[in-house]
Amino acid sequence: MALTGGKVLLDRGHDGRVAYLTLSHGKYTVITWEMRQRVAEAFAGIERDPDVRVVVVRSDGEHFSSGGDIAGFMEVDPIDFTDLGHNVTAAARSTRPVVAAVDGYCFGVGLELALSCDIRLATPRSQFALPEMNLGMIPGSGGTQRLARLIGLSRAKYHVLTATRIQAQQALDWGLVAELSEDRAALDAAADALAAKLAAFSPAAQRTAKEVLDRGIDGPLYTGIELERKAYSMLRATRDFAEGVAAFGEKRRPEFTGR
């Protein structure tokens, strides 16, 4: 069956504080229906692990992902598409910061997965696209909405309606990616360094900042500011904040626990 195949590997690094979620399905990393569910299951496991502070999403293929298993879609009943994207975009709902390390093609559902992550790193050879128009279809896993919020409505309309690829430098200039690394090795090193940096911060502050940013951006400014103020007040009561203040005064590195 075309719907099955591929793997989503999960392992730990940096003393167990960083979870690496690796897409594995050949040179082009075609994402099957089964792999979508494996992504959701991996994130569910991460949420249950109190030691994990950061997640890195990557691919072991030559490309991050050329997209979904197109032929397999014809095997899915239309009613099953109503929940399309809820599984593969689990990164957006994760309480941990999620970093996508993108090298090569990042198309279709692969881009939608990357868009659901908090930070994207890439290489100069990376290309981004939502090519569904070529199939008489539109993106169905959050691509239209997340891309518009990241690069603006006008640019998103152009790239969705024309299925035109976004080159790496464009992606960097527009804020779609945060940084470009020279090659795959440099990308992996950059993702490791960023993950280690994020893991050293307070998990409570990281989780709260992610939620305030995600929820505030879709509401009026005053609503976002009010949410920020209440979150700030809540964090004032945490041990991590007290530890951060103490470490600052004592000129040492803080030891955050997430409490």
PDB file of C-alpha atoms in Angstrom:
ATOM      1  CA  MET A   1       0.000   0.000   0.000  1.00  0.00           C
ATOM      2  CA  ALA A   2       1.370   3.409  -0.932  1.00  0.00           C
ATOM      3  CA  LEU A   3       0.187   4.881   2.354  1.00  0.00           C
ATOM      4  CA  THR A   4       2.763   2.973   4.393  1.00  0.00           C
ATOM      5  CA  GLY A   5       6.539   3.075   4.531  1.00  0.00           C
ATOM      6  CA  GLY A   6       9.231   5.333   5.853  1.00  0.00           C
ATOM      7  CA  LYS A   7      10.326   5.864   9.425  1.00  0.00           C
ATOM      8  CA  VAL A   8      10.376   8.626  11.993  1.00  0.00           C
ATOM      9  CA  LEU A   9      13.368   8.018  14.249  1.00  0.00           C
ATOM     10  CA  LEU A  10      13.623   9.494  17.734  1.00  0.00           C
ATOM     11  CA  ASP A  11      16.791   9.740  19.797  1.00  0.00           C
ATOM     12  CA  ARG A  12      18.260  11.949  22.502  1.00  0.00           C
ATOM     13  CA  GLY A  13      21.343  14.162  22.826  1.00  0.00           C
ATOM     14  CA  HIS A  14      22.870  16.716  25.205  1.00  0.00           C
ATOM     15  CA  ASP A  15      22.272  14.623  28.344  1.00  0.00           C
ATOM     16  CA  GLY A  16      18.784  13.746  27.172  1.00  0.00           C
ATOM     17  CA  ARG A  17      17.615  17.363  27.032  1.00  0.00           C
ATOM     18  CA  VAL A  18      17.442  17.485  23.213  1.00  0.00           C
ATOM     19  CA  ALA A  19      15.205  15.133  21.225  1.00  0.00           C
ATOM     20  CA  TYR A  20      16.146  14.529  17.584  1.00  0.00           C
ATOM     21  CA  LEU A  21      13.253  13.564  15.333  1.00  0.00           C
ATOM     22  CA  THR A  22      14.610  12.260  12.031  1.00  0.00           C
ATOM     23  CA  LEU A  23      12.499  11.650   8.923  1.00  0.00           C
ATOM     24  CA  SER A  24      13.755   8.622   7.030  1.00  0.00           C
ATOM     25  CA  HIS A  25      12.398   7.528   3.666  1.00  0.00           C
ATOM     26  CA  GLY A  26      14.947   7.453   0.883  1.00  0.00           C
ATOM     27  CA  LYS A  27      16.802  10.156  -1.006  1.00  0.00           C
ATOM     28  CA  TYR A  28      13.835  12.530  -1.272  1.00  0.00           C
ATOM     29  CA  THR A  29      12.253  11.710   2.111  1.00  0.00           C
ATOM     30  CA  VAL A  30       8.733  11.269   0.776  1.00  0.00           C
ATOM     31  CA  ILE A  31       6.331  11.595   3.705  1.00  0.00           C
ATOM     32  CA  THR A  32       3.739   8.833   3.735  1.00  0.00           C
ATOM     33  CA  TRP A  33       0.410   8.763   5.546  1.00  0.00           C
ATOM     34  CA  GLU A  34       1.971   6.409   8.076  1.00  0.00           C
ATOM     35  CA  MET A  35       4.872   8.796   8.722  1.00  0.00           C
ATOM     36  CA  ARG A  36       2.444  11.608   9.487  1.00  0.00           C
ATOM     37  CA  GLN A  37       1.074   9.567  12.368  1.00  0.00           C
ATOM     38  CA  ARG A  38       4.558   8.575  13.511  1.00  0.00           C
ATOM     39  CA  VAL A  39       5.424  12.291  13.810  1.00  0.00           C
ATOM     40  CA  ALA A  40       2.424  12.843  16.077  1.00  0.00           C
ATOM     41  CA  GLU A  41       3.309   9.811  18.189  1.00  0.00           C
ATOM     42  CA  ALA A  42       6.908  10.978  18.544  1.00  0.00           C
ATOM     43  CA  PHE A  43       5.815  14.393  19.791  1.00  0.00           C
ATOM     44  CA  ALA A  44       3.342  12.774  22.184  1.00  0.00           C
ATOM     45  CA  GLY A  45       6.222  10.788  23.653  1.00  0.00           C
ATOM     46  CA  ILE A  46       8.333  13.918  23.927  1.00  0.00           C
ATOM     47  CA  GLU A  47       5.572  15.685  25.841  1.00  0.00           C
ATOM     48  CA  ARG A  48       5.594  12.868  28.385  1.00  0.00           C
ATOM     49  CA  ASP A  49       9.357  13.115  28.931  1.00  0.00           C
ATOM     50  CA  PRO A  50      10.162  15.825  31.496  1.00  0.00           C
ATOM     51  CA  ASP A  51      13.866  15.732  30.629  1.00  0.00           C
ATOM     52  CA  VAL A  52      13.415  16.898  27.027  1.00  0.00           C
ATOM     53  CA  ARG A  53      13.719  20.660  26.644  1.00  0.00           C
ATOM     54  CA  VAL A  54      14.237  21.111  22.893  1.00  0.00           C
ATOM     55  CA  VAL A  55      13.330  19.203  19.719  1.00  0.00           C
ATOM     56  CA  VAL A  56      15.288  19.178  16.442  1.00  0.00           C
ATOM     57  CA  VAL A  57      13.498  17.933  13.312  1.00  0.00           C
ATOM     58  CA  ARG A  58      15.718  16.779  10.449  1.00  0.00           C
ATOM     59  CA  SER A  59      16.014  14.234   7.643  1.00  0.00           C
ATOM     60  CA  ASP A  60      18.575  11.560   6.858  1.00  0.00           C
ATOM     61  CA  GLY A  61      17.879  11.758   3.120  1.00  0.00           C
ATOM     62  CA  GLU A  62      19.573  13.939   0.533  1.00  0.00           C
ATOM     63  CA  HIS A  63      16.601  16.304   0.873  1.00  0.00           C
ATOM     64  CA  PHE A  64      14.582  17.333   3.912  1.00  0.00           C
ATOM     65  CA  SER A  65      11.432  16.298   2.040  1.00  0.00           C
ATOM     66  CA  SER A  66      10.157  16.468  -1.519  1.00  0.00           C
ATOM     67  CA  GLY A  67       6.601  16.312  -0.140  1.00  0.00           C
ATOM     68  CA  GLY A  68       3.944  13.718   0.475  1.00  0.00           C
ATOM     69  CA  ASP A  69       3.183  10.369  -1.132  1.00  0.00           C
ATOM     70  CA  ILE A  70       1.008  11.772  -3.913  1.00  0.00           C
ATOM     71  CA  ALA A  71      -0.235   8.468  -5.320  1.00  0.00           C
ATOM     72  CA  GLY A  72      -1.193   7.338  -1.840  1.00  0.00           C
ATOM     73  CA  PHE A  73      -3.635  10.212  -1.454  1.00  0.00           C
ATOM     74  CA  MET A  74      -5.968   8.536  -3.941  1.00  0.00           C
ATOM     75  CA  GLU A  75      -6.277   5.637  -1.492  1.00  0.00           C
ATOM     76  CA  VAL A  76      -7.614   7.883   1.276  1.00  0.00           C
ATOM     77  CA  ASP A  77     -11.338   8.469   1.637  1.00  0.00           C
ATOM     78  CA  PRO A  78     -12.160  12.197   1.276  1.00  0.00           C
ATOM     79  CA  ILE A  79     -13.741  12.327   4.744  1.00  0.00           C
ATOM     80  CA  ASP A  80     -10.372  11.353   6.249  1.00  0.00           C
ATOM     81  CA  PHE A  81      -8.849  14.564   4.899  1.00  0.00           C
ATOM     82  CA  THR A  82     -10.882  16.690   7.316  1.00  0.00           C
ATOM     83  CA  ASP A  83      -8.214  16.164   9.979  1.00  0.00           C
ATOM     84  CA  LEU A  84      -5.338  16.387   7.516  1.00  0.00           C
ATOM     85  CA  GLY A  85      -2.322  18.072   9.004  1.00  0.00           C
ATOM     86  CA  HIS A  86      -3.188  17.710  12.661  1.00  0.00           C
ATOM     87  CA  ASN A  87      -0.660  14.911  13.056  1.00  0.00           C
ATOM     88  CA  VAL A  88       2.265  16.114  10.961  1.00  0.00           C
ATOM     89  CA  THR A  89       2.128  19.613  12.461  1.00  0.00           C
ATOM     90  CA  ALA A  90       2.334  18.424  16.075  1.00  0.00           C
ATOM     91  CA  ALA A  91       5.426  20.613  16.486  1.00  0.00           C
ATOM     92  CA  ALA A  92       3.189  23.681  16.614  1.00  0.00           C
ATOM     93  CA  ARG A  93       1.408  22.308  19.682  1.00  0.00           C
ATOM     94  CA  SER A  94       4.530  21.096  21.453  1.00  0.00           C
ATOM     95  CA  THR A  95       5.384  22.889  24.686  1.00  0.00           C
ATOM     96  CA  ARG A  96       9.068  22.639  23.733  1.00  0.00           C
ATOM     97  CA  PRO A  97      10.835  24.908  21.249  1.00  0.00           C
ATOM     98  CA  VAL A  98      11.202  23.001  17.969  1.00  0.00           C
ATOM     99  CA  VAL A  99      13.998  23.619  15.448  1.00  0.00           C
ATOM    100  CA  ALA A 100      13.798  22.409  11.825  1.00  0.00           C
ATOM    101  CA  ALA A 101      17.143  21.721  10.141  1.00  0.00           C
ATOM    102  CA  VAL A 102      16.424  21.920   6.402  1.00  0.00           C
ATOM    103  CA  ASP A 103      18.804  20.858   3.629  1.00  0.00           C
ATOM    104  CA  GLY A 104      17.721  20.515   0.001  1.00  0.00           C
ATOM    105  CA  TYR A 105      14.075  20.311  -1.038  1.00  0.00           C
ATOM    106  CA  CYS A 106      11.448  21.324   1.482  1.00  0.00           C
ATOM    107  CA  PHE A 107       8.218  20.928  -0.480  1.00  0.00           C
ATOM    108  CA  GLY A 108       4.546  20.319   0.202  1.00  0.00           C
ATOM    109  CA  VAL A 109       3.882  18.604   3.506  1.00  0.00           C
ATOM    110  CA  GLY A 110       7.614  18.803   4.232  1.00  0.00           C
ATOM    111  CA  LEU A 111       7.366  22.594   4.203  1.00  0.00           C
ATOM    112  CA  GLU A 112       4.159  22.473   6.219  1.00  0.00           C
ATOM    113  CA  LEU A 113       5.956  20.422   8.856  1.00  0.00           C
ATOM    114  CA  ALA A 114       8.861  22.898   8.871  1.00  0.00           C
ATOM    115  CA  LEU A 115       6.451  25.847   9.095  1.00  0.00           C
ATOM    116  CA  SER A 116       4.912  24.312  12.213  1.00  0.00           C
ATOM    117  CA  CYS A 117       8.320  24.395  13.905  1.00  0.00           C
ATOM    118  CA  ASP A 118       9.417  27.461  15.861  1.00  0.00           C
ATOM    119  CA  ILE A 119      12.787  28.110  14.192  1.00  0.00           C
ATOM    120  CA  ARG A 120      14.057  27.009  10.799  1.00  0.00           C
ATOM    121  CA  LEU A 121      17.713  26.662   9.809  1.00  0.00           C
ATOM    122  CA  ALA A 122      18.752  25.842   6.244  1.00  0.00           C
ATOM    123  CA  THR A 123      21.582  25.608   3.720  1.00  0.00           C
ATOM    124  CA  PRO A 124      22.157  27.667   0.537  1.00  0.00           C
ATOM    125  CA  ARG A 125      20.940  24.772  -1.617  1.00  0.00           C
ATOM    126  CA  SER A 126      17.612  24.571   0.201  1.00  0.00           C
ATOM    127  CA  GLN A 127      14.423  25.345  -1.712  1.00  0.00           C
ATOM    128  CA  PHE A 128      10.936  25.817  -0.299  1.00  0.00           C
ATOM    129  CA  ALA A 129       7.627  25.355  -2.099  1.00  0.00           C
ATOM    130  CA  LEU A 130       3.948  24.520  -1.807  1.00  0.00           C
ATOM    131  CA  PRO A 131       3.499  22.953  -5.271  1.00  0.00           C
ATOM    132  CA  GLU A 132      -0.039  21.607  -4.812  1.00  0.00           C
ATOM    133  CA  MET A 133      -1.405  23.800  -7.632  1.00  0.00           C
ATOM    134  CA  ASN A 134       0.397  21.491 -10.047  1.00  0.00           C
ATOM    135  CA  LEU A 135      -1.969  18.736  -8.886  1.00  0.00           C
ATOM    136  CA  GLY A 136      -5.159  20.769  -8.943  1.00  0.00           C
ATOM    137  CA  MET A 137      -5.041  20.986  -5.162  1.00  0.00           C
ATOM    138  CA  ILE A 138      -4.139  23.401  -2.366  1.00  0.00           C
ATOM    139  CA  PRO A 139      -1.936  22.883   0.701  1.00  0.00           C
ATOM    140  CA  GLY A 140      -3.928  21.049   3.349  1.00  0.00           C
ATOM    141  CA  SER A 141      -1.734  20.926   6.455  1.00  0.00           C
ATOM    142  CA  GLY A 142      -1.610  24.578   7.420  1.00  0.00           C
ATOM    143  CA  GLY A 143       0.606  25.747   4.578  1.00  0.00           C
ATOM    144  CA  THR A 144      -1.532  28.629   3.343  1.00  0.00           C
ATOM    145  CA  GLN A 145      -2.046  30.081   6.808  1.00  0.00           C
ATOM    146  CA  ARG A 146       1.419  29.670   8.297  1.00  0.00           C
ATOM    147  CA  LEU A 147       3.251  30.809   5.181  1.00  0.00           C
ATOM    148  CA  ALA A 148       1.130  33.975   4.980  1.00  0.00           C
ATOM    149  CA  ARG A 149       1.847  34.778   8.607  1.00  0.00           C
ATOM    150  CA  LEU A 150       5.579  34.336   8.135  1.00  0.00           C
ATOM    151  CA  ILE A 151       6.268  36.058   4.811  1.00  0.00           C
ATOM    152  CA  GLY A 152       3.148  38.214   4.330  1.00  0.00           C
ATOM    153  CA  LEU A 153      -0.101  37.710   2.448  1.00  0.00           C
ATOM    154  CA  SER A 154       1.046  39.089  -0.917  1.00  0.00           C
ATOM    155  CA  ARG A 155       4.153  36.905  -1.131  1.00  0.00           C
ATOM    156  CA  ALA A 156       2.257  33.866   0.117  1.00  0.00           C
ATOM    157  CA  LYS A 157      -0.450  34.319  -2.520  1.00  0.00           C
ATOM    158  CA  TYR A 158       2.160  34.496  -5.248  1.00  0.00           C
ATOM    159  CA  HIS A 159       4.005  31.370  -4.143  1.00  0.00           C
ATOM    160  CA  VAL A 160       0.888  29.309  -3.394  1.00  0.00           C
ATOM    161  CA  LEU A 161      -1.034  30.328  -6.524  1.00  0.00           C
ATOM    162  CA  THR A 162       1.944  29.870  -8.861  1.00  0.00           C
ATOM    163  CA  ALA A 163       3.661  26.968  -7.049  1.00  0.00           C
ATOM    164  CA  THR A 164       6.920  28.921  -7.419  1.00  0.00           C
ATOM    165  CA  ARG A 165       9.872  27.845  -5.309  1.00  0.00           C
ATOM    166  CA  ILE A 166      11.429  30.110  -2.696  1.00  0.00           C
ATOM    167  CA  GLN A 167      15.213  30.040  -2.874  1.00  0.00           C
ATOM    168  CA  ALA A 168      17.316  29.871   0.282  1.00  0.00           C
ATOM    169  CA  GLN A 169      18.494  33.489   0.231  1.00  0.00           C
ATOM    170  CA  GLN A 170      14.934  34.705  -0.309  1.00  0.00           C
ATOM    171  CA  ALA A 171      13.794  32.566   2.602  1.00  0.00           C
ATOM    172  CA  LEU A 172      16.467  34.137   4.795  1.00  0.00           C
ATOM    173  CA  ASP A 173      15.675  37.684   3.669  1.00  0.00           C
ATOM    174  CA  TRP A 174      11.950  37.174   4.302  1.00  0.00           C
ATOM    175  CA  GLY A 175      12.380  35.593   7.722  1.00  0.00           C
ATOM    176  CA  LEU A 176      11.196  32.153   6.659  1.00  0.00           C
ATOM    177  CA  VAL A 177      14.499  30.789   7.943  1.00  0.00           C
ATOM    178  CA  ALA A 178      16.649  32.263  10.694  1.00  0.00           C
ATOM    179  CA  GLU A 179      20.082  31.278   9.421  1.00  0.00           C
ATOM    180  CA  LEU A 180      21.891  29.641   6.494  1.00  0.00           C
ATOM    181  CA  SER A 181      24.773  27.224   7.059  1.00  0.00           C
ATOM    182  CA  GLU A 182      27.370  26.364   4.430  1.00  0.00           C
ATOM    183  CA  ASP A 183      26.491  22.679   4.024  1.00  0.00           C
ATOM    184  CA  ARG A 184      24.839  19.725   5.756  1.00  0.00           C
ATOM    185  CA  ALA A 185      27.666  19.282   8.251  1.00  0.00           C
ATOM    186  CA  ALA A 186      27.585  22.953   9.177  1.00  0.00           C
ATOM    187  CA  LEU A 187      23.785  22.803   9.400  1.00  0.00           C
ATOM    188  CA  ASP A 188      23.919  19.897  11.831  1.00  0.00           C
ATOM    189  CA  ALA A 189      26.491  21.745  13.923  1.00  0.00           C
ATOM    190  CA  ALA A 190      24.362  24.904  13.916  1.00  0.00           C
ATOM    191  CA  ALA A 191      21.255  22.950  14.940  1.00  0.00           C
ATOM    192  CA  ASP A 192      23.196  21.266  17.746  1.00  0.00           C
ATOM    193  CA  ALA A 193      24.549  24.597  18.986  1.00  0.00           C
ATOM    194  CA  LEU A 194      21.132  26.242  18.887  1.00  0.00           C
ATOM    195  CA  ALA A 195      19.504  23.299  20.636  1.00  0.00           C
ATOM    196  CA  ALA A 196      22.134  23.387  23.382  1.00  0.00           C
ATOM    197  CA  LYS A 197      21.581  27.121  23.834  1.00  0.00           C
ATOM    198  CA  LEU A 198      17.807  26.723  24.056  1.00  0.00           C
ATOM    199  CA  ALA A 199      18.122  23.783  26.457  1.00  0.00           C
ATOM    200  CA  ALA A 200      20.115  25.932  28.894  1.00  0.00           C
ATOM    201  CA  PHE A 201      17.248  28.394  29.387  1.00  0.00           C
ATOM    202  CA  SER A 202      14.344  27.969  31.773  1.00  0.00           C
ATOM    203  CA  PRO A 203      11.859  25.439  30.332  1.00  0.00           C
ATOM    204  CA  ALA A 204       9.035  27.388  31.983  1.00  0.00           C
ATOM    205  CA  ALA A 205      10.119  30.646  30.353  1.00  0.00           C
ATOM    206  CA  GLN A 206      10.635  28.976  26.980  1.00  0.00           C
ATOM    207  CA  ARG A 207       7.222  27.308  27.071  1.00  0.00           C
ATOM    208  CA  THR A 208       5.525  30.534  28.148  1.00  0.00           C
ATOM    209  CA  ALA A 209       7.279  32.676  25.532  1.00  0.00           C
ATOM    210  CA  LYS A 210       6.258  30.268  22.763  1.00  0.00           C
ATOM    211  CA  GLU A 211       2.633  30.311  23.880  1.00  0.00           C
ATOM    212  CA  VAL A 212       2.477  34.098  24.241  1.00  0.00           C
ATOM    213  CA  LEU A 213       3.988  34.606  20.778  1.00  0.00           C
ATOM    214  CA  ASP A 214       1.751  32.027  19.081  1.00  0.00           C
ATOM    215  CA  ARG A 215      -1.491  33.130  20.705  1.00  0.00           C
ATOM    216  CA  GLY A 216      -0.804  36.849  20.728  1.00  0.00           C
ATOM    217  CA  ILE A 217       0.026  37.168  17.031  1.00  0.00           C
ATOM    218  CA  ASP A 218      -3.500  36.206  15.952  1.00  0.00           C
ATOM    219  CA  GLY A 219      -5.323  38.671  18.195  1.00  0.00           C
ATOM    220  CA  PRO A 220      -5.475  42.444  18.634  1.00  0.00           C
ATOM    221  CA  LEU A 221      -2.347  44.121  19.981  1.00  0.00           C
ATOM    222  CA  TYR A 222      -3.940  44.931  23.333  1.00  0.00           C
ATOM    223  CA  THR A 223      -4.925  41.286  23.802  1.00  0.00           C
ATOM    224  CA  GLY A 224      -1.387  40.111  23.132  1.00  0.00           C
ATOM    225  CA  ILE A 225       0.053  42.697  25.522  1.00  0.00           C
ATOM    226  CA  GLU A 226      -2.399  41.691  28.242  1.00  0.00           C
ATOM    227  CA  LEU A 227      -1.460  38.031  27.722  1.00  0.00           C
ATOM    228  CA  GLU A 228       2.220  38.971  27.957  1.00  0.00           C
ATOM    229  CA  ARG A 229       1.691  40.923  31.199  1.00  0.00           C
ATOM    230  CA  LYS A 230      -0.143  38.064  32.878  1.00  0.00           C
ATOM    231  CA  ALA A 231       2.477  35.531  31.726  1.00  0.00           C
ATOM    232  CA  TYR A 232       5.249  37.781  33.044  1.00  0.00           C
ATOM    233  CA  SER A 233       3.501  37.996  36.395  1.00  0.00           C
ATOM    234  CA  MET A 234       3.095  34.221  36.521  1.00  0.00           C
ATOM    235  CA  LEU A 235       6.797  33.617  35.801  1.00  0.00           C
ATOM    236  CA  ARG A 236       7.725  36.019  38.598  1.00  0.00           C
ATOM    237  CA  ALA A 237       6.576  33.320  41.027  1.00  0.00           C
ATOM    238  CA  THR A 238       8.812  30.581  39.596  1.00  0.00           C
ATOM    239  CA  ARG A 239      11.995  29.253  41.154  1.00  0.00           C
ATOM    240  CA  ASP A 240      13.714  29.652  37.798  1.00  0.00           C
ATOM    241  CA  PHE A 241      13.190  33.418  37.856  1.00  0.00           C
ATOM    242  CA  ALA A 242      14.600  33.618  41.377  1.00  0.00           C
ATOM    243  CA  GLU A 243      17.545  31.493  40.256  1.00  0.00           C
ATOM    244  CA  GLY A 244      18.127  33.717  37.233  1.00  0.00           C
ATOM    245  CA  VAL A 245      18.185  36.857  39.378  1.00  0.00           C
ATOM    246  CA  ALA A 246      20.492  35.236  41.931  1.00  0.00           C
ATOM    247  CA  ALA A 247      22.870  33.988  39.253  1.00  0.00           C
ATOM    248  CA  PHE A 248      22.975  37.418  37.656  1.00  0.00           C
ATOM    249  CA  GLY A 249      23.948  39.024  40.978  1.00  0.00           C
ATOM    250  CA  GLU A 250      26.525  36.332  41.719  1.00  0.00           C
ATOM    251  CA  LYS A 251      27.974  36.479  38.186  1.00  0.00           C
ATOM    252  CA  ARG A 252      27.493  32.786  37.479  1.00  0.00           C
ATOM    253  CA  ARG A 253      25.538  30.637  35.039  1.00  0.00           C
ATOM    254  CA  PRO A 254      21.987  29.910  36.217  1.00  0.00           C
ATOM    255  CA  GLU A 255      20.813  26.339  36.731  1.00  0.00           C
ATOM    256  CA  PHE A 256      17.214  26.241  35.547  1.00  0.00           C
ATOM    257  CA  THR A 257      14.925  23.351  36.451  1.00  0.00           C
ATOM    258  CA  GLY A 258      11.618  24.364  34.869  1.00  0.00           C
ATOM    259  CA  ARG A 259       9.942  25.198  38.160  1.00  0.00           C
TER     260      ARG A 259
END
